[in-house]
Tab-separated table of C-alpha atoms in Angstrom:
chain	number	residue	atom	x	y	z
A	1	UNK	CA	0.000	0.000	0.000
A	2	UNK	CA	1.289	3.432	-1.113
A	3	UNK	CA	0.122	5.671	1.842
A	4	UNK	CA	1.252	8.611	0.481
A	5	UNK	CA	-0.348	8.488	-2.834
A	6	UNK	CA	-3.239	6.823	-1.315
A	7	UNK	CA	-4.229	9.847	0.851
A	8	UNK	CA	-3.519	12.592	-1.291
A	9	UNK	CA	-5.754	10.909	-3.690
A	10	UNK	CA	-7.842	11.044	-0.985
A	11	UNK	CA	-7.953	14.603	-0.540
A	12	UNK	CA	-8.944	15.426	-4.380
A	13	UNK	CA	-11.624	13.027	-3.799
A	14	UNK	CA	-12.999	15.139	-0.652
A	15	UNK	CA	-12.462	18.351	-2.603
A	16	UNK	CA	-14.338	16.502	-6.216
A	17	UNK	CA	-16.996	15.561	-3.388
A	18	UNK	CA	-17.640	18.671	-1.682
A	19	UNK	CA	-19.312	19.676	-5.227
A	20	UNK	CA	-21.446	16.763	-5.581
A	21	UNK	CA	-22.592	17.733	-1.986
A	22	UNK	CA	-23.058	21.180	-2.373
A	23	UNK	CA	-25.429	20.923	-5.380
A	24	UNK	CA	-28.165	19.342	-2.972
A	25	UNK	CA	-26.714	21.767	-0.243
A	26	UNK	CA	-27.721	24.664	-2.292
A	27	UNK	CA	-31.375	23.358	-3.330
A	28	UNK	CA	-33.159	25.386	0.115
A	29	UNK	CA	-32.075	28.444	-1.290
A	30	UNK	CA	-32.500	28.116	-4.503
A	31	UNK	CA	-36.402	27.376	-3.220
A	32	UNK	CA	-36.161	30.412	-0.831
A	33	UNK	CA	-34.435	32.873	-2.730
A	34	UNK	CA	-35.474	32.082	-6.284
A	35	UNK	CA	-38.893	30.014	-5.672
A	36	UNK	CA	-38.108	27.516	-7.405
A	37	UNK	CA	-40.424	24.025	-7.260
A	38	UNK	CA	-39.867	20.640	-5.829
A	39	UNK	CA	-39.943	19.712	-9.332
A	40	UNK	CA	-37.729	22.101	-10.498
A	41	UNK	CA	-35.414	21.570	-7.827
A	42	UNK	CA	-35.090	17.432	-8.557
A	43	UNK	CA	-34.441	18.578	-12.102
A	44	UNK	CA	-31.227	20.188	-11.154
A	45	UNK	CA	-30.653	17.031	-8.632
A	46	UNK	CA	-31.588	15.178	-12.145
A	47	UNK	CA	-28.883	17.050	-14.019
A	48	UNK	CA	-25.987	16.633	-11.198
A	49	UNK	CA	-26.759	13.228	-10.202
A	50	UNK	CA	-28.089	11.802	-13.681
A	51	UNK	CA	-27.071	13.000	-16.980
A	52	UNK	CA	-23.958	13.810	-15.879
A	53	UNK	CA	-23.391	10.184	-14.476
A	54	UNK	CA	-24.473	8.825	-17.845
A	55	UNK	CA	-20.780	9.883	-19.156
A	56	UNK	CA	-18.823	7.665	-16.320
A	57	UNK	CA	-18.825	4.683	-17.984
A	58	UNK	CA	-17.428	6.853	-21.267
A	59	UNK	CA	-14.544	8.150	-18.941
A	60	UNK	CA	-14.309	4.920	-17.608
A	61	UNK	CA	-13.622	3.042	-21.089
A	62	UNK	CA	-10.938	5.726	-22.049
A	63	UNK	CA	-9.317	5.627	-18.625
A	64	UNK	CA	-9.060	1.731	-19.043
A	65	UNK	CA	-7.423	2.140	-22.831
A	66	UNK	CA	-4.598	4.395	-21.256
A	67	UNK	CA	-3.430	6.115	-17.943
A	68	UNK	CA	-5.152	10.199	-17.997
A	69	UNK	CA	-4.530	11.148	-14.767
A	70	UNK	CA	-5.564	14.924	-15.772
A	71	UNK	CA	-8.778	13.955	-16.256
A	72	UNK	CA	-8.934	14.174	-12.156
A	73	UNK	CA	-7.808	17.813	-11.099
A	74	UNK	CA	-9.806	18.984	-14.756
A	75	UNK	CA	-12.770	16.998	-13.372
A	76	UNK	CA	-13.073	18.615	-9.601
A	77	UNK	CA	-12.028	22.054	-11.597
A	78	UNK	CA	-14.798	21.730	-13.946
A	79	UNK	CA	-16.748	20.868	-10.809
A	80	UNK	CA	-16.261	23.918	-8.788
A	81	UNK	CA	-16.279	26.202	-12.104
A	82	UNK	CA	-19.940	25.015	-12.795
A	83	UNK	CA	-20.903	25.210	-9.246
A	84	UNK	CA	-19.784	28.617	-8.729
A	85	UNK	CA	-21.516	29.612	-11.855
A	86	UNK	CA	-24.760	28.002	-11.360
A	87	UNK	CA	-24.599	30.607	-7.902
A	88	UNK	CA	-24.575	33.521	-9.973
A	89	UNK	CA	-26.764	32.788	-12.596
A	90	UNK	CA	-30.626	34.292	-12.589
A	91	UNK	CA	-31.816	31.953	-14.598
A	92	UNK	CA	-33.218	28.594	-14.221
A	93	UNK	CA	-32.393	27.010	-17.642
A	94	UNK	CA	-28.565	28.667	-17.417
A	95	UNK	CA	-28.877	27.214	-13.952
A	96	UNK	CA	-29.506	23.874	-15.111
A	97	UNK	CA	-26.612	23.849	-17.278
A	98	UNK	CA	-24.168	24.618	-15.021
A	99	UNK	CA	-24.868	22.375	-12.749
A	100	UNK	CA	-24.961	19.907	-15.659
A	101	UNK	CA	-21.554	21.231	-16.241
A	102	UNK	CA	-20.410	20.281	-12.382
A	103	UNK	CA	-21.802	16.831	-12.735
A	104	UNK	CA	-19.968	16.076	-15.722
A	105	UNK	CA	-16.471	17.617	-13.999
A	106	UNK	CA	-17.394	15.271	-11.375
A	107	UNK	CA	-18.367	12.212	-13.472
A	108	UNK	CA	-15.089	12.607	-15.158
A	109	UNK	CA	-12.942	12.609	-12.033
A	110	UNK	CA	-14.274	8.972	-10.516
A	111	UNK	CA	-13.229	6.448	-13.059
A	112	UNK	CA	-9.716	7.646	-13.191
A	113	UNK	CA	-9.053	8.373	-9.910
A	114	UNK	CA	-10.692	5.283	-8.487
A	115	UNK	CA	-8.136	3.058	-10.815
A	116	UNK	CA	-5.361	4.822	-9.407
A	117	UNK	CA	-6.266	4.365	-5.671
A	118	UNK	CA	-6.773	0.883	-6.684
A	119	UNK	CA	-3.565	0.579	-7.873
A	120	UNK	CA	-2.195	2.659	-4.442
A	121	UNK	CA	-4.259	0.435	-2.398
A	122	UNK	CA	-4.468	-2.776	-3.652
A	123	UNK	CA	-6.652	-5.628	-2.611
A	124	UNK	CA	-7.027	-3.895	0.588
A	125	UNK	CA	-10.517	-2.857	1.110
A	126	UNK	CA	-9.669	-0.721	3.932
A	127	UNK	CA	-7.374	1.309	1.207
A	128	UNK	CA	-10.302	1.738	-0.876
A	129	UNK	CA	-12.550	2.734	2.086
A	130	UNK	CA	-9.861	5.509	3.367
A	131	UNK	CA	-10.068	6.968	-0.680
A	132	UNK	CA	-13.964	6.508	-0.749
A	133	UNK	CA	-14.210	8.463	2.741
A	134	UNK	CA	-12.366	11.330	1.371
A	135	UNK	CA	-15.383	11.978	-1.085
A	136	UNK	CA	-18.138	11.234	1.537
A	137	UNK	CA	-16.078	13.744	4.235
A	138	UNK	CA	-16.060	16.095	1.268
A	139	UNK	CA	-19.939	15.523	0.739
A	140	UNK	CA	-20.097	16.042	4.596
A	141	UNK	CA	-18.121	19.396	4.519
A	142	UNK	CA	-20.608	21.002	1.641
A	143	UNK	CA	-23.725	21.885	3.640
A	144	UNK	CA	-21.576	24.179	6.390
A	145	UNK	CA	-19.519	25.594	3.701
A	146	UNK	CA	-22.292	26.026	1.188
A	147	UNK	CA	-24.848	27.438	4.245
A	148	UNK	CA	-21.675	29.964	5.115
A	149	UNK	CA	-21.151	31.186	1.824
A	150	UNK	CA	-24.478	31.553	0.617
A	151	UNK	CA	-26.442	31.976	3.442
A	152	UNK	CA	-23.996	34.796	4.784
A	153	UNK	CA	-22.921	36.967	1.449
A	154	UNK	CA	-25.973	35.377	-1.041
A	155	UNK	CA	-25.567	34.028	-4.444
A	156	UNK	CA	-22.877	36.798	-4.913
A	157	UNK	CA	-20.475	35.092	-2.964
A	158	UNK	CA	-20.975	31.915	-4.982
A	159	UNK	CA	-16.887	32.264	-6.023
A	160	UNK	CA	-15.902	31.497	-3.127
A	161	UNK	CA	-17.247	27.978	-3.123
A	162	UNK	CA	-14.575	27.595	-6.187
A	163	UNK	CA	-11.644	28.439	-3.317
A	164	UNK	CA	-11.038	24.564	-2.689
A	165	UNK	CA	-10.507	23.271	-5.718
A	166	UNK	CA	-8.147	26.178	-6.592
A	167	UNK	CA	-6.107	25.138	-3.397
A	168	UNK	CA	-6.132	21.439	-4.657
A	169	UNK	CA	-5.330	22.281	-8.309
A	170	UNK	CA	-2.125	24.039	-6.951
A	171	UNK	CA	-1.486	21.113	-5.156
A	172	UNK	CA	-1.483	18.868	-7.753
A	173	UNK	CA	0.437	20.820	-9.996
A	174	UNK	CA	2.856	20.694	-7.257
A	175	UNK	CA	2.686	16.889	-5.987
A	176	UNK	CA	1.876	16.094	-9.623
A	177	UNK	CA	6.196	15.666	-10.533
A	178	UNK	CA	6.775	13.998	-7.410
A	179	UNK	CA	4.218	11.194	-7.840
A	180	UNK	CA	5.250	10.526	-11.462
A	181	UNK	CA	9.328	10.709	-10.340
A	182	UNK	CA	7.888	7.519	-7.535
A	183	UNK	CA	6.147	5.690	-10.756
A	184	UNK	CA	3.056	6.618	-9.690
A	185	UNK	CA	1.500	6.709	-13.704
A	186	UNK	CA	3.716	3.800	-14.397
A	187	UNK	CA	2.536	1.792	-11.506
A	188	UNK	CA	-0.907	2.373	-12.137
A	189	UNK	CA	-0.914	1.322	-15.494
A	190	UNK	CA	1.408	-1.824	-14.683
A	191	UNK	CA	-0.981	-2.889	-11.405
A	192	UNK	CA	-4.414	-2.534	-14.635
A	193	UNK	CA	-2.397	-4.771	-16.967
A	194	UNK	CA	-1.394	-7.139	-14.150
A	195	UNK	CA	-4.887	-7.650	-13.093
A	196	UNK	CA	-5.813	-8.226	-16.398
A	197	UNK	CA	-2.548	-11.052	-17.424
A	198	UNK	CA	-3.846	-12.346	-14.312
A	199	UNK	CA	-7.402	-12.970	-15.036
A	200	UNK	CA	-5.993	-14.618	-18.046
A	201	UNK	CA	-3.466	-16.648	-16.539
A	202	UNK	CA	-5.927	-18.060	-14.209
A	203	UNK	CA	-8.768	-18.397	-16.208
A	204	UNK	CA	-10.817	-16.080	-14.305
A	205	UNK	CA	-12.717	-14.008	-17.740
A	206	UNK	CA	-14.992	-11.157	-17.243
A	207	UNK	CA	-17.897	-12.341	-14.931
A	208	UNK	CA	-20.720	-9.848	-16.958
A	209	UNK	CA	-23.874	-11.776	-15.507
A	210	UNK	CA	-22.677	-10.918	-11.960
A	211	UNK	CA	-21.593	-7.629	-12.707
A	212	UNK	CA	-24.800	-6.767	-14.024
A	213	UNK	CA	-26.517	-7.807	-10.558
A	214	UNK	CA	-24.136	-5.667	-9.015
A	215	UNK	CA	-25.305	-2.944	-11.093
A	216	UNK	CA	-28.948	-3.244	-10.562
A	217	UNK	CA	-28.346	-3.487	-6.998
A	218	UNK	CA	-26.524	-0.287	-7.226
A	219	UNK	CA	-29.322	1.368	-8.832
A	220	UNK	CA	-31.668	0.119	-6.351
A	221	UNK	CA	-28.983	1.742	-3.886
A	222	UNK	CA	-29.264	5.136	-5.706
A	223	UNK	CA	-32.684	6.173	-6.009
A	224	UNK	CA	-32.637	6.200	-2.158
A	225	UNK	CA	-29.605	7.886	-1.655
A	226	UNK	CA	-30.114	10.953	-4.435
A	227	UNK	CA	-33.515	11.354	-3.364
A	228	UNK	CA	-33.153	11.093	0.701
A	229	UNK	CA	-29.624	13.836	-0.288
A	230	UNK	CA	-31.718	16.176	-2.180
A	231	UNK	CA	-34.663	15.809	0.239
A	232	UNK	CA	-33.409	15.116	3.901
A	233	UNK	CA	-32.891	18.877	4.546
A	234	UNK	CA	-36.169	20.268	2.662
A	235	UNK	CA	-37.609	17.306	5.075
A	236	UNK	CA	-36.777	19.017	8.324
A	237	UNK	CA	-37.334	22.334	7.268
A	238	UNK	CA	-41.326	22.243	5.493
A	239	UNK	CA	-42.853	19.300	7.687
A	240	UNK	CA	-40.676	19.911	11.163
A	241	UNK	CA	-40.593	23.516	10.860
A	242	UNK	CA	-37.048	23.833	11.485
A	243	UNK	CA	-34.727	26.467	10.150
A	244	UNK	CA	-32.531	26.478	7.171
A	245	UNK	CA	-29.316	25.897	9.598
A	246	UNK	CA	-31.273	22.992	10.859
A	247	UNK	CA	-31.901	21.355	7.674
A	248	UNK	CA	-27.979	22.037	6.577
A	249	UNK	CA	-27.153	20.190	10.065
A	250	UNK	CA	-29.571	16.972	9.241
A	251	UNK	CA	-27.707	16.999	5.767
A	252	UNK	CA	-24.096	17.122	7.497
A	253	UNK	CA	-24.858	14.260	9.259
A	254	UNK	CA	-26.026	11.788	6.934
A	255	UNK	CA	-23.369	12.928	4.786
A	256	UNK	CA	-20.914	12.580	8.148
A	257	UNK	CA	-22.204	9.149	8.892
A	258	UNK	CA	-21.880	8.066	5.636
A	259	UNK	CA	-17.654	8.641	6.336
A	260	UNK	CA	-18.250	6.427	9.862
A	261	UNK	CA	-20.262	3.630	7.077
A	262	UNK	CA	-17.220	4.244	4.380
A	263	UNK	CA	-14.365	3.290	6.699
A	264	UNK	CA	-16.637	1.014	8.918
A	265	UNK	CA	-17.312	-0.680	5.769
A	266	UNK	CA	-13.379	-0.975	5.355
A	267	UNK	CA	-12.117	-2.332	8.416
A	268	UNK	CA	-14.936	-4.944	8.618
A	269	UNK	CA	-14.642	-6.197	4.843
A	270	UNK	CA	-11.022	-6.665	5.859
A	271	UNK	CA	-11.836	-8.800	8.456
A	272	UNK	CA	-15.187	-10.732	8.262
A	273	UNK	CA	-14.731	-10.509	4.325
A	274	UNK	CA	-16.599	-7.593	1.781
A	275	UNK	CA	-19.952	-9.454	1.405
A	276	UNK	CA	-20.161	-9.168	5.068
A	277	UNK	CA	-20.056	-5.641	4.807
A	278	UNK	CA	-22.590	-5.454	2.108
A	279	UNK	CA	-25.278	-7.516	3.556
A	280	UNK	CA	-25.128	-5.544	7.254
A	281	UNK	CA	-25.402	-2.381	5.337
A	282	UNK	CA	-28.476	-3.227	3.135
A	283	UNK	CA	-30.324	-5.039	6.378
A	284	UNK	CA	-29.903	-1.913	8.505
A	285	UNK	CA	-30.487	0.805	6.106
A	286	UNK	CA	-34.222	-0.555	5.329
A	287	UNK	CA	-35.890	0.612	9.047
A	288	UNK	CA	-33.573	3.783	9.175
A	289	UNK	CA	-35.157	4.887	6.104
A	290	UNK	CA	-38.744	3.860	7.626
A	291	UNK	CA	-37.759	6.499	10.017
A	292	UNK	CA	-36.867	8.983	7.987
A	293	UNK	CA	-40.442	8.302	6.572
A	294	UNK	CA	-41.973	8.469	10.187
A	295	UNK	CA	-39.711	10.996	12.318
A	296	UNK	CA	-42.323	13.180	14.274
A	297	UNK	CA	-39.418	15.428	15.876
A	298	UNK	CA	-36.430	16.512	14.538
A	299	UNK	CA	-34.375	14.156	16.911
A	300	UNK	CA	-35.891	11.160	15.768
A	301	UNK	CA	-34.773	12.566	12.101
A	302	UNK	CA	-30.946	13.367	12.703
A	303	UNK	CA	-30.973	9.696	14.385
A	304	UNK	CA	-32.541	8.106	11.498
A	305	UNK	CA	-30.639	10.227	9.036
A	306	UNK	CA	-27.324	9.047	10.932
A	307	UNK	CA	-28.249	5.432	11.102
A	308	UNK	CA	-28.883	5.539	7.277
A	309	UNK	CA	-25.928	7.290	6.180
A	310	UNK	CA	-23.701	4.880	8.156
A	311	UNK	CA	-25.681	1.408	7.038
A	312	UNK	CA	-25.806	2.707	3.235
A	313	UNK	CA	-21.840	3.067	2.928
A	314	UNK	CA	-20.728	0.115	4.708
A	315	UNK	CA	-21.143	-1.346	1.149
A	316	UNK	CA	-19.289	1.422	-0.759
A	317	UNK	CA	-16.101	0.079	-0.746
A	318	UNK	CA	-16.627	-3.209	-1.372
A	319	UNK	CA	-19.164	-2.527	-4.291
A	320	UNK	CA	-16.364	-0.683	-6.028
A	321	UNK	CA	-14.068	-3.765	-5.542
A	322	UNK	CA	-16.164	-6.239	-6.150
A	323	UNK	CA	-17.120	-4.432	-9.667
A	324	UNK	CA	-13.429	-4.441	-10.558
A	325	UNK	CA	-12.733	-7.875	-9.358
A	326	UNK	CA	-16.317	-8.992	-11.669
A	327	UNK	CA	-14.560	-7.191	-14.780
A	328	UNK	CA	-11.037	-7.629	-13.845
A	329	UNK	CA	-9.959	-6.889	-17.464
A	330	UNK	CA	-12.507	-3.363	-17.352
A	331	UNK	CA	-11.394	-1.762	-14.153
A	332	UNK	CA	-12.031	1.733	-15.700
A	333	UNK	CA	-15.533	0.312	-17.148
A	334	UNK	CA	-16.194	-1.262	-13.543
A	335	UNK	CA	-15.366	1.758	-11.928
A	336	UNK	CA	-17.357	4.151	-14.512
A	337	UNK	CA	-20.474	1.671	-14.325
A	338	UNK	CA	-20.968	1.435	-10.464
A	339	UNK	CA	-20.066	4.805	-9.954
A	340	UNK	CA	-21.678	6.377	-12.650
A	341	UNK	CA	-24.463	4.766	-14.687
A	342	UNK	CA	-25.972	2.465	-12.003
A	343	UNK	CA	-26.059	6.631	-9.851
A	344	UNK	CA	-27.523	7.671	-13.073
A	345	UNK	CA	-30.795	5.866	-11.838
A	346	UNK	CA	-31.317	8.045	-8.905
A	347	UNK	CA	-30.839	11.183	-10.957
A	348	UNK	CA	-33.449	9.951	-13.747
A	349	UNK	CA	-36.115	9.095	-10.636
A	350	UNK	CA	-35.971	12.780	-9.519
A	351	UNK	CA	-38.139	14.798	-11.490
A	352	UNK	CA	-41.084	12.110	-10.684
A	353	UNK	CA	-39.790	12.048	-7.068
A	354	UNK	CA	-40.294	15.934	-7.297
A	355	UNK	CA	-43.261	15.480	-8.783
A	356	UNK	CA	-44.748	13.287	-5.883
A	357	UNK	CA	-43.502	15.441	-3.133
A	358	UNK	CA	-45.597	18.529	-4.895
A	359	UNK	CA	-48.433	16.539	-4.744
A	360	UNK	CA	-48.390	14.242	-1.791
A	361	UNK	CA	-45.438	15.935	-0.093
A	362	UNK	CA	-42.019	14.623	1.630
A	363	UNK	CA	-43.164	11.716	3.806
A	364	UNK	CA	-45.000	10.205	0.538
A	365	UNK	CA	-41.580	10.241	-1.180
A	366	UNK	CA	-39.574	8.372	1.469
A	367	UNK	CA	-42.198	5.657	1.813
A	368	UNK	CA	-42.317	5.130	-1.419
A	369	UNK	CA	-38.291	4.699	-1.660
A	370	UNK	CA	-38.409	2.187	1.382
A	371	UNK	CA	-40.996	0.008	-0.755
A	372	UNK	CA	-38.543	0.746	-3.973
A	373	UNK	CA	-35.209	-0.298	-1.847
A	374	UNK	CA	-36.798	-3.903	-0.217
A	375	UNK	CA	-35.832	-5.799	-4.094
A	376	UNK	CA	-31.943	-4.576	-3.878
A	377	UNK	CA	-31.998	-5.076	-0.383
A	378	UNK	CA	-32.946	-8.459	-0.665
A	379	UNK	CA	-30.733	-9.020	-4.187
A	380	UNK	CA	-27.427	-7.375	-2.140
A	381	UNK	CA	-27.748	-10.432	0.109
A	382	UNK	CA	-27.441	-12.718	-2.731
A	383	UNK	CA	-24.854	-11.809	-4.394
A	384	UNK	CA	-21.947	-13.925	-5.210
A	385	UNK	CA	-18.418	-12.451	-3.864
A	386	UNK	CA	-15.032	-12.865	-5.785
A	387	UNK	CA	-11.653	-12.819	-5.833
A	388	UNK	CA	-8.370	-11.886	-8.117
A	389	UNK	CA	-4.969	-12.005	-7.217
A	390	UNK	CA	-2.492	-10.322	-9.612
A	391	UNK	CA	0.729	-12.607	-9.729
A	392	UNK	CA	3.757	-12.146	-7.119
A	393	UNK	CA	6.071	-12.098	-10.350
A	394	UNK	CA	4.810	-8.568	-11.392
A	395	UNK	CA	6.389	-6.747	-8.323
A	396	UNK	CA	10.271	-6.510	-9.432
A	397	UNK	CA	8.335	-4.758	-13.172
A	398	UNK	CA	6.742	-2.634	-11.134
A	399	UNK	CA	10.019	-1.433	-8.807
A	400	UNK	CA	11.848	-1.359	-12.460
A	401	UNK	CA	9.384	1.202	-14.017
A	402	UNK	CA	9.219	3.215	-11.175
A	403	UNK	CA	13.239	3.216	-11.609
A	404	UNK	CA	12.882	3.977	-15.129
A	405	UNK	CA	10.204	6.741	-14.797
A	406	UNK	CA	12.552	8.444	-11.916
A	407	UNK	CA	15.821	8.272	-14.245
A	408	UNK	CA	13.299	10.108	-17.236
């Protein structure tokens, strides 16, 4: 495990994250301020969370052809660009493609990035939990920073939400020559290939038929996660009557608890294996979404919110593994497909989710996801877990490139 690269691939993925978290962050006062609909509102949670996620597996497929590591500080700088500008524009359609513009920075930062903390990490699912928690900490971070910014200076101060990824750019312009003079590019195109000479070597082909319950499980996973995101916070503040800092807080700690799940998720795949991970999550998440549906006090919905956000990420990590280790010769694919079109299915259910929380309102919507989530629930348990070792021969390659790429 390359600790080093391994958490400062971590940190872009908090900073790429903080966008995907501010979009729903910002959806209160784009209601308030602008008076926007629930509807109109899950259309801009449809273009962040959907369209944009449609492109992953695209990204994904390139990323697997050939190493692009710029495609991750472009992605989380497209990301904050269209963020910042969907702040200061007026209008709802210029509005909508801004944000369409942050989802694709962000879609275009996962496949990438997740191949090369792979390739930091290893088989190690607590490696891929500490790179996964960077995002969810990021998505954690958004609502405070996003309630700060806007909620203190207004739309107009909607540049400053672009001061992050500035920071990180810099960074990676500077930690960008010292990773490649450690073999950093060559290693993670050397760890790709010897995943894939291994799968031959051993027989082991791409397993599509499981992969594609994986994905539909993932979708399953989505709906409720977009929608319960977008909605958590509008939750607490139209049918609780709390205040807009009160609805940021509910959001913070789903998003927090999600970090608790990510890393949770980690250290017990490690140890009671990954399908152990993904089973607890799915069993737990079902009754701390039924009371998210029920809560009749805002304590009862920051527990419920909690308990959600931790059960619903104990999977992450191993999902993302498990994809890759499905399609071990598609690691790029795997990565762009969980990540990105099996999301894509919460973002397409939000305009109808929007729709059904102008007419029935909030508590309609999450009963309607618990029904939705009992099939994936019940398929997670199911699913069949595997296992692909690259060869011990491929080591002294790897210590010879990175000699070769520090002598260039």
């Amino acid at each position: 495990m390359r600790k080093g690269q391994l958490g400062f691939l971590a940190g872009t993925h908090l900073v790429n994250d903080l966008y995907q978290g501010a979009i729903p962050a910002m959806l209160p006062f784009l209601m308030s301020q602008r008076h926007y609909s629930y509807a109109a509102v899950s259309g801009l949670a449809f273009a962040a969370s959907g369209l944009s996620s449609l492109l992953q597996p695209v990204f994904g497929a390139l990323s697997d052809r050939r190493p692009l590591p710029w495609l991750v500080p472009t992605g989380f700088g497209t990301a904050a660009l269209g963020v910042a500008a969907a702040g200061l524009s007026g209008n709802y359609l210029v509005t909508w493609l801004c944000v369409a513009l942050a989802g694709i920075g962000i879609a275009a930062y996962h496949p990438p990035a997740t191949s090369q903390a792979r390739a930091a990490g290893g088989s190690s699912q607590k490696a891929m939990s500490v790179f996964s928690v960077g995002g969810t900490i990021g998505g954690a971070l958004a609502p405070t920073l996003v309630t700060l910014v806007i909620g203190g200076a207004g739309f107009g101060g909607s540049p400053l939400l672009a001061v992050p990824a500035l920071v990180m750019v810099i960074l990676w312009a500077l930690k960008g020559p010292w990773t490649r003079a450690r073999g950093h590019t060559a290693a993670t195109a050397l760890v790709t290939g010897a995943s894939a000479k291994a799968a031959s070597n051993t027989g082991r082909s791409d397993d599509w038929r499981s992969f594609a319950r994986l994905v539909a499980v993932i979708i399953g996973w989505s709906i409720p996660y977009v929608t319960v995101t977008s909605m958590v916070s509008l939750h607490a503040q139209r049918d609780l009557g709390e205040s807009a800092a009160a609805g940021a807080a509910v959001l913070s700690t789903y998003t927090a608890a999600g970090a608790v799940g990510t890393l949770l998720g980690g250290w017990l795949g490690d140890r009671r294996g990954r399908m152990t991970s993904v089973r607890v999550g799915y069993l737990v998440a079902l009754p701390a979404l039924l009371g998210i549906a029920w809560a009749p006090a805002f304590p009862v919905l920051v527990l419920s919110a909690a308990v959600f956000g931790v059960a619903m990420f104990l999977p992450f990590a191993a999902q993302v593994t498990l994809g890759q280790d499905y399609l071990p010769n598609r690691p790029g694919t795997a990565s762009g497909l969980t990540l990105g079109l099996a999301m894509a299915a919460g973002g397409l259910c939000s305009p109808a989710f929007g729709w059904l929380a102008d007419t029935s309102g909030l508590p309609a919507v999450f009963y309607a996801l618990l029904a939705a989530f009992v099939l994936p629930a019940v398929m997670a348990t199911r699913l069949p877990d595997r296992t692909l070792t690259a060869p011990a021969p491929q080591s002294p390659p790897l210590a010879e490139s990175a000699h070769t790429e520090q002598s260039r």
